[in-house]
Amino acid sequence: MNVDIGNALASVASPGVSRDSLERLDERVADAHERIEAGRANDEHGYAALNLPERTDPDEIRETVAPVADADALLTVGIGGSALGAATITNALAAESDVEAVYLDNVDPAWISTQLGRLPLERTAINVVSRSGTTAETLANFLVVRDAFERAGVDWTERTIVTTGESGPLRDLSDRRDLPSLRVPDGVPGRFSALSAVGMVAAAVCGHDLEALLSGAAAEADSLAGSLFECPAYAYGTTAYALDARGAGTNAMMPYAESLDTYAEWFAQLWAESLGKDGLGQTPVRALGATDQHSQIQLYRAGPRDKLVSFVVPDERDDRSIPATDVDDLAYLGEATLGELLSAEFEATEASLAAAGRPNVRIELERVDEYELGGLLYGMEAACVLAGELYDVNPFNQPAVEWAKRATRGLLGEGTFEEAESVTEKTELRVER
Ligand SMILES: O=P(O)(O)OC[C@H]1O[C@](O)(CO)[C@@H](O)[C@@H]1O
């Protein structure tokens, strides 16, 4: 990935960051880079995720998924970082695969039943992913999926791949049933695990090029340097941090490729769960170009000056011509292609924000393929770790999510939890029709 931060400079936008401020921040980037490299060298928790390009073994992953190589559909049962990385890869590359990748990353009963009802279970592989092995939604969905396979007379043990930690209920089940399984590498938080077996099992079952994904990530890793002016990932992380410090508390991630829609969702978890700490953090918002030009841009251009817009744009894309028309007013379209229209829309929207003095950053990819995706995922993870250093927060934990998990377990009778009692003591001011 390449990054252009020109439209985030104070000479263009407000809030904006001046060149001088970037120069001063670059001294902190040098220190942060040293810290990150030390964390990588010692395989410290979290930093270890930035070693995945050289640690992940594509052969081991392909061997493990070989029993389900005949699948027409892949049902991934996982949530958060145990689904979004894989979904980003397989949804971005869906046009290249004959395998339909479905993600059960919620417990909405009607939706789950619809998915199970429409898939050819006898030719569907099950990919169960949970780092902790204890996540209620994932385990509940897995119990439901198993039951559905059994009712359909399909042996789920023949079609299941498990990715989890070294211990926990899912590890126990996997060992007990001798299921093909892989380990979530130690020290790699869920939202930073797309380039491990967590993201790669789905990519392998869908036939994507694991080596290309990892070498794209490795190239990004090689670009990490002690200056933001030499490292796209750090340039992005520093700019986002600097803009937040100057009032842009919202970061709208707006890829100009339908295939990158899930990437924006993955970014939202990465940015929110990593940096949302100690009262700090920039709120990630998902948007999509050109679609959200017709829903969000009014606000981004004329609303409060509290947003950074982050565009992701591929330079090359498969194209489709717009047929010529005898309607004079539409002649300008008939002479173009959809890709040219989308690129013009992107450039026009980027320029429209700059013209209104609204900060935005461009993240450039050559095209949406395995190599570039690997680089994008790694680059944004490194940008996030760098931003964590600048915010001086721990980007690798997520203690605030545990309250609701305890309350849920209490409400479902799995022991006594004070959080569950608080749920029943809700303050009410009901307004009824
Ligand atoms: O992989 P696991 O342990 O099932 O967790 C799933 C997700 O839930 C979280 O722990 C948040 O609840 C995320 O950090 C994680 O990606």
Tab-separated table of N, CA, C and O and ligand atoms in Angstrom, residues 79-82 129-133 135 138 190-191 269 273 398 401 405, ligand 1:
chain	number	residue	atom	x	y	z
A	79	ILE	N	-16.518	-15.035	15.494
A	79	ILE	CA	-17.024	-13.663	15.635
A	79	ILE	C	-15.860	-12.710	15.884
A	79	ILE	O	-14.793	-13.141	16.346
A	80	GLY	N	-16.060	-11.434	15.526
A	80	GLY	CA	-14.997	-10.456	15.728
A	80	GLY	C	-13.759	-10.821	14.926
A	80	GLY	O	-13.847	-11.186	13.754
A	81	GLY	N	-12.620	-10.794	15.597
A	81	GLY	CA	-11.362	-11.086	14.915
A	81	GLY	C	-11.282	-12.512	14.393
A	81	GLY	O	-10.450	-12.823	13.540
A	82	SER	N	-12.147	-13.381	14.891
A	82	SER	CA	-12.172	-14.769	14.437
A	82	SER	C	-13.043	-14.969	13.208
A	82	SER	O	-13.267	-16.094	12.781
A	129	VAL	N	-13.778	-21.145	14.558
A	129	VAL	CA	-12.622	-20.339	14.951
A	129	VAL	C	-12.928	-19.573	16.226
A	129	VAL	O	-13.903	-18.820	16.278
A	130	SER	N	-12.111	-19.777	17.244
A	130	SER	CA	-12.236	-19.005	18.475
A	130	SER	C	-10.911	-19.059	19.221
A	130	SER	O	-10.481	-20.125	19.642
A	131	ARG	N	-10.296	-17.928	19.399
A	131	ARG	CA	-9.004	-17.864	20.088
A	131	ARG	C	-9.158	-18.357	21.520
A	131	ARG	O	-8.402	-19.190	22.003
A	132	SER	N	-10.169	-17.847	22.208
A	132	SER	CA	-10.363	-18.231	23.618
A	132	SER	C	-11.007	-19.610	23.730
A	132	SER	O	-10.818	-20.303	24.713
A	133	GLY	N	-11.816	-19.948	22.721
A	133	GLY	CA	-12.540	-21.217	22.795
A	133	GLY	C	-13.737	-21.156	23.724
A	133	GLY	O	-14.360	-22.179	24.015
A	135	THR	N	-16.114	-18.221	23.554
A	135	THR	CA	-17.063	-17.186	23.129
A	135	THR	C	-18.452	-17.775	22.906
A	135	THR	O	-18.628	-18.679	22.077
A	138	THR	N	-20.049	-18.085	19.325
A	138	THR	CA	-19.399	-19.074	18.455
A	138	THR	C	-19.743	-20.492	18.884
A	138	THR	O	-20.080	-21.345	18.056
A	190	GLY	N	-7.016	-11.481	18.544
A	190	GLY	CA	-7.924	-11.831	17.458
A	190	GLY	C	-7.916	-10.864	16.289
A	190	GLY	O	-7.782	-11.250	15.136
A	191	ARG	N	-8.049	-9.583	16.592
A	191	ARG	CA	-8.174	-8.599	15.526
A	191	ARG	C	-6.876	-8.404	14.758
A	191	ARG	O	-6.849	-7.722	13.731
A	269	GLN	N	-13.233	-2.911	13.686
A	269	GLN	CA	-12.883	-3.629	14.914
A	269	GLN	C	-11.450	-3.310	15.332
A	269	GLN	O	-11.176	-3.018	16.496
A	273	GLU	N	-11.374	-1.455	18.889
A	273	GLU	CA	-11.038	-2.325	20.016
A	273	GLU	C	-9.591	-2.118	20.468
A	273	GLU	O	-9.255	-2.383	21.617
A	398	GLN	N	-8.727	-5.860	25.467
A	398	GLN	CA	-10.075	-5.293	25.295
A	398	GLN	C	-10.918	-5.560	26.544
A	398	GLN	O	-11.940	-6.231	26.475
A	401	VAL	N	-14.956	-5.202	27.090
A	401	VAL	CA	-15.998	-6.068	26.520
A	401	VAL	C	-16.453	-7.139	27.506
A	401	VAL	O	-17.475	-7.791	27.301
A	405	LYS	N	-20.258	-9.691	28.749
A	405	LYS	CA	-20.154	-11.161	28.664
A	405	LYS	C	-20.550	-11.786	29.999
A	405	LYS	O	-21.283	-12.784	30.036
B	1	LIG	O1	-11.699	-15.551	19.094
B	1	LIG	P1	-12.563	-15.444	20.279
B	1	LIG	O2	-11.870	-15.730	21.564
B	1	LIG	O3	-13.812	-16.291	20.117
B	1	LIG	O4	-13.048	-13.915	20.420
B	1	LIG	C1	-13.781	-13.303	19.401
B	1	LIG	C2	-13.740	-11.822	19.551
B	1	LIG	O5	-14.311	-11.429	20.806
B	1	LIG	C3	-13.492	-10.428	21.416
B	1	LIG	O6	-12.761	-11.012	22.421
B	1	LIG	C4	-14.361	-9.319	21.957
B	1	LIG	O7	-15.364	-9.825	22.724
B	1	LIG	C5	-12.602	-9.928	20.303
B	1	LIG	O8	-11.454	-9.298	20.764
B	1	LIG	C6	-12.351	-11.191	19.540
B	1	LIG	O9	-11.870	-10.938	18.266
